[in-house]
mmCIF file of C-alpha atoms in Angstrom:
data_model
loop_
_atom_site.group_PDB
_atom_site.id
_atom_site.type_symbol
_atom_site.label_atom_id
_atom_site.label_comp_id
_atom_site.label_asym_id
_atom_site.label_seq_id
_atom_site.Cartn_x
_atom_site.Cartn_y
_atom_site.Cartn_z
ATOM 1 C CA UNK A 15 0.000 0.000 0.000
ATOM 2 C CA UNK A 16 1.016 3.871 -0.427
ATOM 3 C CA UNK A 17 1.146 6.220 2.206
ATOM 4 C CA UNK A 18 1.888 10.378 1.592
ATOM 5 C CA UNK A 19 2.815 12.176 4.637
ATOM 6 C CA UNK A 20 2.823 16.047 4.628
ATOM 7 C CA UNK A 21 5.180 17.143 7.395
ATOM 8 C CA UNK A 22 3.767 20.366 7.855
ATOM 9 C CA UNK A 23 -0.268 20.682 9.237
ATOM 10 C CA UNK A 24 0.176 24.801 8.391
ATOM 11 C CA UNK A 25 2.886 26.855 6.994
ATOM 12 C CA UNK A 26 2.423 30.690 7.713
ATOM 13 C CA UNK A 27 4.455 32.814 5.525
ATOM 14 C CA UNK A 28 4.704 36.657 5.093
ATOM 15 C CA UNK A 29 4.236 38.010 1.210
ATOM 16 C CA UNK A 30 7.085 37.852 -1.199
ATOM 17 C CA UNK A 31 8.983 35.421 0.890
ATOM 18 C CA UNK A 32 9.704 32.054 -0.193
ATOM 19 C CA UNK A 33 7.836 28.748 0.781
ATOM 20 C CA UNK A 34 8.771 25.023 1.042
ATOM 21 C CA UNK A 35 5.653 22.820 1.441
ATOM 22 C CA UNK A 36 7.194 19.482 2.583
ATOM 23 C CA UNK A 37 6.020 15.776 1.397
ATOM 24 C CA UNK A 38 7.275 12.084 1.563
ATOM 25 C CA UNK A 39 5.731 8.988 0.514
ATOM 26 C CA UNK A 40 6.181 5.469 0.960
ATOM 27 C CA UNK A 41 5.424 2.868 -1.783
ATOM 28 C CA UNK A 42 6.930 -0.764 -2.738
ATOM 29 C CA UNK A 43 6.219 -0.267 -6.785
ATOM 30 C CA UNK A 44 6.523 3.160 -8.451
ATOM 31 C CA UNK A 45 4.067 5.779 -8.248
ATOM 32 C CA UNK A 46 3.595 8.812 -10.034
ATOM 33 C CA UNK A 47 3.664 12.445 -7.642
ATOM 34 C CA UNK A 48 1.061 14.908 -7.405
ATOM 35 C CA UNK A 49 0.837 18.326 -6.138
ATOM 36 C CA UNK A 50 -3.103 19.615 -5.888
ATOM 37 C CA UNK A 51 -4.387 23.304 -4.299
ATOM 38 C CA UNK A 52 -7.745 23.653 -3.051
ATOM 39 C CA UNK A 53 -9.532 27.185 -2.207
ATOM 40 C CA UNK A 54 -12.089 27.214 -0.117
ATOM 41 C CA UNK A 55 -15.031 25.186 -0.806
ATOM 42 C CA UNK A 56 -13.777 24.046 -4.190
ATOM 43 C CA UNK A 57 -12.646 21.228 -5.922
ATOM 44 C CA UNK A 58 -9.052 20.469 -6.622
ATOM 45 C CA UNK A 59 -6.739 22.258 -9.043
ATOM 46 C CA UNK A 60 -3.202 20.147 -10.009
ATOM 47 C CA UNK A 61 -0.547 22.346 -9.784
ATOM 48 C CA UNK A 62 2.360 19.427 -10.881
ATOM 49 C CA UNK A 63 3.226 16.291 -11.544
ATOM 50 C CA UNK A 64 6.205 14.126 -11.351
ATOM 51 C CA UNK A 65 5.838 10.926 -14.342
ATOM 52 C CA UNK A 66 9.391 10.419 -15.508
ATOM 53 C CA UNK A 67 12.290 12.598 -16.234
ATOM 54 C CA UNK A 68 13.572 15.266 -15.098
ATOM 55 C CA UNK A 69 13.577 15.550 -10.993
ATOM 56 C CA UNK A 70 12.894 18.861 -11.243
ATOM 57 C CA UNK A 71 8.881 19.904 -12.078
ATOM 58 C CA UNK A 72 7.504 22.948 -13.094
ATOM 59 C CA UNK A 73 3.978 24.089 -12.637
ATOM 60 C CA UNK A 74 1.785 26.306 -12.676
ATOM 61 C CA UNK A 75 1.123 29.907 -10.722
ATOM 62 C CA UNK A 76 4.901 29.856 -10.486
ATOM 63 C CA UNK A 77 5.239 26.513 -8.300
ATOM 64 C CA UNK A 78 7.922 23.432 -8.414
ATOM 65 C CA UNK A 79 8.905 20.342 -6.963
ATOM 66 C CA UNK A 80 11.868 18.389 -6.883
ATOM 67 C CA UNK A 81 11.544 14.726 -6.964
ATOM 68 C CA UNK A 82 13.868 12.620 -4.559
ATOM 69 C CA UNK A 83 13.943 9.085 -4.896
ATOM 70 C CA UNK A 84 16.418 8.414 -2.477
ATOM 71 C CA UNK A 85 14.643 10.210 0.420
ATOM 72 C CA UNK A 86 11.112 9.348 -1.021
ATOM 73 C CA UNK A 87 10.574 13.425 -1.150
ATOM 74 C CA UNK A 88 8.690 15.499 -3.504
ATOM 75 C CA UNK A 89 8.656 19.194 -1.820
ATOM 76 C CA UNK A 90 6.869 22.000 -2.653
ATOM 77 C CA UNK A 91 8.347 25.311 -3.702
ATOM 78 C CA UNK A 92 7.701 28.697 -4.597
ATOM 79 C CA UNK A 93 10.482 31.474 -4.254
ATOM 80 C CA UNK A 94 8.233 34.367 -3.562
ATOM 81 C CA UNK A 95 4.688 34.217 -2.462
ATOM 82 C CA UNK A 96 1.369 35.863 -3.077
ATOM 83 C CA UNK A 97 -1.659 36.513 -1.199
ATOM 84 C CA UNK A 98 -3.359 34.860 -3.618
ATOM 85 C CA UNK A 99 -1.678 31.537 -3.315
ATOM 86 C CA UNK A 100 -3.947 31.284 0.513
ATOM 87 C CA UNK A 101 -4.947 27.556 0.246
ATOM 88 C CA UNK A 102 -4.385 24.187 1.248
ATOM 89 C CA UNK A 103 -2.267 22.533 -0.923
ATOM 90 C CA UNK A 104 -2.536 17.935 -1.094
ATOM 91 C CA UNK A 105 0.434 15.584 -2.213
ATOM 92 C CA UNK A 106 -1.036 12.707 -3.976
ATOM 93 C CA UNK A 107 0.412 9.832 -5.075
ATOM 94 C CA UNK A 108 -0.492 6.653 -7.785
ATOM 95 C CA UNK A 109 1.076 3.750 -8.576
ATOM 96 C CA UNK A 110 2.012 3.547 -12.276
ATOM 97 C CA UNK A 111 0.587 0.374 -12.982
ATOM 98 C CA UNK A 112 -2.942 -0.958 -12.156
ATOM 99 C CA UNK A 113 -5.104 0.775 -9.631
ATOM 100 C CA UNK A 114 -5.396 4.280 -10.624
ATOM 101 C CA UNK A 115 -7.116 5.514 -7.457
ATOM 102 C CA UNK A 116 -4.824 8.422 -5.863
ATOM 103 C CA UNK A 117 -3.668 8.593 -2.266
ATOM 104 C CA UNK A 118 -3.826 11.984 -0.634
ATOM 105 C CA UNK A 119 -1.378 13.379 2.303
ATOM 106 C CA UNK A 120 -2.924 15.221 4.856
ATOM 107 C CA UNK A 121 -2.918 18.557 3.390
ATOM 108 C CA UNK A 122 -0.846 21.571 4.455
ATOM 109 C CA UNK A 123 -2.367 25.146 4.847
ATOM 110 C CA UNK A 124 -0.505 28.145 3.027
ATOM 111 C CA UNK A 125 -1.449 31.214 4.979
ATOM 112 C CA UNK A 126 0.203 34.247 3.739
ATOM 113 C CA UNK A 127 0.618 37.346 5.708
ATOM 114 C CA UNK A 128 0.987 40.847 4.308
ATOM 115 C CA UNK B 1 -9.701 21.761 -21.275
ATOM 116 C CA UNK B 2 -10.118 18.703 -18.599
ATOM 117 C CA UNK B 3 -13.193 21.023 -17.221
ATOM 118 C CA UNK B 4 -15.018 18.730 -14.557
ATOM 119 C CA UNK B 5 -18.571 20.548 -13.520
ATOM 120 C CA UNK B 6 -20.582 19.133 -10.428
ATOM 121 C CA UNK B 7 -23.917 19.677 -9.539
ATOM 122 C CA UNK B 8 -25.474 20.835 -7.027
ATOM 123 C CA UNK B 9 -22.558 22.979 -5.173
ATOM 124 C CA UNK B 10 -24.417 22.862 -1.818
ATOM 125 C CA UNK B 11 -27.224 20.937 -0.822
ATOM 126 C CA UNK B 12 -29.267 21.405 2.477
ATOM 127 C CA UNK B 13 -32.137 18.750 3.323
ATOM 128 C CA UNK B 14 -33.880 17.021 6.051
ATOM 129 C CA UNK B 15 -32.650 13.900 7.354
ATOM 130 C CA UNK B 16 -33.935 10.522 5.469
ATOM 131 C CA UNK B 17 -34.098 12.375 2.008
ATOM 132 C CA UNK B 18 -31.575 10.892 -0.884
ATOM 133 C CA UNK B 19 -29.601 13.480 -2.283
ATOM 134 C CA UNK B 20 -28.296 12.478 -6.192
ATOM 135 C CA UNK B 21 -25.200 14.538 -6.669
ATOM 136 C CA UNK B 22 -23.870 14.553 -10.523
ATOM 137 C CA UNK B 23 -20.632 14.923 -12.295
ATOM 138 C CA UNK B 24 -19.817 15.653 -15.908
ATOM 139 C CA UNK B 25 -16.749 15.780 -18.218
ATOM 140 C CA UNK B 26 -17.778 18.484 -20.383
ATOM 141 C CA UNK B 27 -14.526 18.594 -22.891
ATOM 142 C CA UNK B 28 -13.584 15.260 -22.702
ATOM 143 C CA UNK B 29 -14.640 11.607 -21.973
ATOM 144 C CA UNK B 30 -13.876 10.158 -19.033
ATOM 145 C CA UNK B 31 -13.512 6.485 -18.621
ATOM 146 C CA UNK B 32 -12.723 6.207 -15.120
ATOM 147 C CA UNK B 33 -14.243 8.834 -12.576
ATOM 148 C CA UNK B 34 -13.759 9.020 -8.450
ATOM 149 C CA UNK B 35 -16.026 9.830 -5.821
ATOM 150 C CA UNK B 36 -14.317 11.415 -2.707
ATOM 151 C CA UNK B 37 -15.522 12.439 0.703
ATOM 152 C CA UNK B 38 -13.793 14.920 2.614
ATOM 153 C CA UNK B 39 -14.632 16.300 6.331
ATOM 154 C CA UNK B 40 -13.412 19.732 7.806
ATOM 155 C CA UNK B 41 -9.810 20.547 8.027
ATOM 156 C CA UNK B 42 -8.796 16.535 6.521
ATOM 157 C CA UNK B 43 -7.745 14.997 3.587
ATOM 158 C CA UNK B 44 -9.518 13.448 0.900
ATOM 159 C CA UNK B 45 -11.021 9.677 1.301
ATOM 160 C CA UNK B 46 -11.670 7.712 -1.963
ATOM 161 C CA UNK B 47 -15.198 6.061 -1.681
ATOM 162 C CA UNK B 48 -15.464 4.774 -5.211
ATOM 163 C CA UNK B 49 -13.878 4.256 -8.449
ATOM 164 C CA UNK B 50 -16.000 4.630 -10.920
ATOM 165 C CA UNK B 51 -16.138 2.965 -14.192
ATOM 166 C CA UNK B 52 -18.317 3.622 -17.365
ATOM 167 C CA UNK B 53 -20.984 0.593 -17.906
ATOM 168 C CA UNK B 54 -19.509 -1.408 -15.310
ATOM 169 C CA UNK B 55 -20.261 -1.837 -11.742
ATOM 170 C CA UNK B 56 -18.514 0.595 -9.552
ATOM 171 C CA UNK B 57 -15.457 -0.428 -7.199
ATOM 172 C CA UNK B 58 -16.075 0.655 -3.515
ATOM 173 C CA UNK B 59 -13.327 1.081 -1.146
ATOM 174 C CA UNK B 60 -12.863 -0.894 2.583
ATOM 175 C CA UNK B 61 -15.760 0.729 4.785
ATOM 176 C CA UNK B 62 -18.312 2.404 2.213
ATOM 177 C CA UNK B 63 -21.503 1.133 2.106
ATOM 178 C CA UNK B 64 -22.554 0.684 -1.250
ATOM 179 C CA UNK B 65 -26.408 0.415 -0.292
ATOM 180 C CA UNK B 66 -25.895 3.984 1.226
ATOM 181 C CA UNK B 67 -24.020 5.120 -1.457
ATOM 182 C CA UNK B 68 -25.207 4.520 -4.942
ATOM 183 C CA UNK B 69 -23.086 5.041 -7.803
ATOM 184 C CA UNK B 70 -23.855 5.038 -11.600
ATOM 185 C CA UNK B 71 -22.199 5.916 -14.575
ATOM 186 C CA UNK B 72 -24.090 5.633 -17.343
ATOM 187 C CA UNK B 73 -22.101 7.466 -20.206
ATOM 188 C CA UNK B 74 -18.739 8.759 -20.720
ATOM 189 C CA UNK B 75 -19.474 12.444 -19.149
ATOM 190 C CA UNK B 76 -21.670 11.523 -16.515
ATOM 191 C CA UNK B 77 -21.318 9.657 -12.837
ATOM 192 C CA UNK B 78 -24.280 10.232 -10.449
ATOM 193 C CA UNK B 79 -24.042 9.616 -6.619
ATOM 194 C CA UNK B 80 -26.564 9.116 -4.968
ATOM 195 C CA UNK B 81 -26.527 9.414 -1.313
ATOM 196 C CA UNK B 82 -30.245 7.066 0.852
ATOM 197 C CA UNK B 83 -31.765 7.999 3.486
ATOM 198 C CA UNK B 84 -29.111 10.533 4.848
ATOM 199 C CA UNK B 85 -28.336 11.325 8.303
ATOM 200 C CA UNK B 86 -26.384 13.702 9.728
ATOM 201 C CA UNK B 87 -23.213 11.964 9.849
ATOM 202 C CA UNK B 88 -23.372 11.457 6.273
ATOM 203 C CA UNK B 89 -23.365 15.584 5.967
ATOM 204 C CA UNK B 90 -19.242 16.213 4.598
ATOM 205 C CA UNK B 91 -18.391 17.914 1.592
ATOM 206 C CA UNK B 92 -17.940 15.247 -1.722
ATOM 207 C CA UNK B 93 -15.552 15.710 -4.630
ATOM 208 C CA UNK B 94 -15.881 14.140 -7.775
ATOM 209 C CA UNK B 95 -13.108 13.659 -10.570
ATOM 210 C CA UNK B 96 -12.426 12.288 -13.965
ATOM 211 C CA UNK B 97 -9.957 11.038 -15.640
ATOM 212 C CA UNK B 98 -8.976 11.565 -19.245
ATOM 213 C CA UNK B 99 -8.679 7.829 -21.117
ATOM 214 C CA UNK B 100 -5.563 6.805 -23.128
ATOM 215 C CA UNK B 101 -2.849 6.184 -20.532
ATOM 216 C CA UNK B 102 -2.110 6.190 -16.903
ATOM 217 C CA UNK B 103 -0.135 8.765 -17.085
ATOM 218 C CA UNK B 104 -3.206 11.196 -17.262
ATOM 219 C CA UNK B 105 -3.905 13.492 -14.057
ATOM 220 C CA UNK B 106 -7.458 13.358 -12.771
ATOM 221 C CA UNK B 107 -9.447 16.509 -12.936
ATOM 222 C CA UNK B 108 -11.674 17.639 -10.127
ATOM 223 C CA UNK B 109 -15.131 19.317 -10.081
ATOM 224 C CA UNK B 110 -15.858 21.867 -7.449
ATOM 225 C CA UNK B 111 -17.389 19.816 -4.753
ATOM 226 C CA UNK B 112 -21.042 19.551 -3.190
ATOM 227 C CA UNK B 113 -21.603 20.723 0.569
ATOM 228 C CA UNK B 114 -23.933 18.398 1.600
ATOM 229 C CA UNK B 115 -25.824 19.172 5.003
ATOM 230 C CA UNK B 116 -28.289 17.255 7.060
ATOM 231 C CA UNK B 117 -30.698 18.782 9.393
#
């Protein structure tokens, strides 16, 4: 089975500073990597995702993640933040073969501060 | 594109009333499609995969007597939520996925707020 653990419940961050959102995952077969961001009381929007390739991801809203194999990491970064980006932000993973259901971490809330 | 639209976006009703929430692919056909439940300040919980003319696959723990799934075309999954209670009041996600490859991300509608009095 697949587990995601986000590290980080919240994450408060003042404007225009920059923002690590922290995730690891454990899996015995590959998976593919998943960043999501939800606004309040909406669906999910996918920001990135990690297939094959490059380590290094780039999404949208000026996000990216940097796959880690080793460490079973796929963080979350931003170099300068908006108030806009205010949301709670999912790592999801899914193995690459077979079931193509998607397991969620716990979620981490973004709060930015002016 | 990948636009996922779900219907209603909040739904308030007495308790023992079924509540049919439904979910459309309206760019693109979706083979596979998810129903998730997810309660205040948590994560996401798959309930059930979804699969166009087939039966649909519930996860460990969801009654699927309570919680009725159909997907009867390529754009559309209906759930359908009998007799609810109040503990069956959470907010439910739907999303599709795009066929051709596993390697497609799913797509999410906007959720439905469902609320038992």
């Amino acid at each position: 089975a697949q587990s995601v653990t986000q590290l980080d419940s919240q994450v408060p961050v003042f404007e225009e500073a920059p923002v690590e959102l922290r995730c690891n995952y454990s899996s015995s077969v590959s998976v593919y990597l998943f960043w999501y961001v939800q606004y309040p009381n909406q669906g999910l929007q996918l920001l990135l995702k990690y297939l094959s390739g490059s380590t290094l991801v780039k999404g949208i809203n000026g996000f990216e993640a940097e796959f880690n194999k080793s460490q079973t990491s796929f963080h979350l970064r931003k170099p300068s933040v908006h108030i806009s980006d205010t949301a709670e932000y999912f790592c999801a993973v899914r193995i690459i073969q077979g079931a193509q259901k998607l397991v969620f971490g716990q979620g981490t809330r973004l709060t930015i501060n002016p | 594109g990948a636009v996922v639209s779900q219907h209603p976006s909040r739904v308030i009703c007495k308790s023992g009333t079924s509540v049919k929430i439904e979910c459309r692919s309206l760019d693109f056909q979706a083979t596979t499609m998810f129903w998730y439940r997810q309660f205040p300040k948590q994560s996401l919980m798959l309930m059930a995969t979804s699969n166009e003319g087939s039966k649909a696959t519930y996860e460990q723990g969801v009654e699927k007597d309570k919680f009725l799934i159909n997907h009867a075309s390529l754009t559309l999954s209906t759930l359908t939520v009998t007799s609810a209670h109040p503990e069956d009041s959470s907010f439910y996600i739907c999303s599709a996925k795009i066929g051709g490859g596993d390697s497609q991300p799913q797509h999410f509608g906007d959720g439905t707020r469902l609320s038992i009095l």
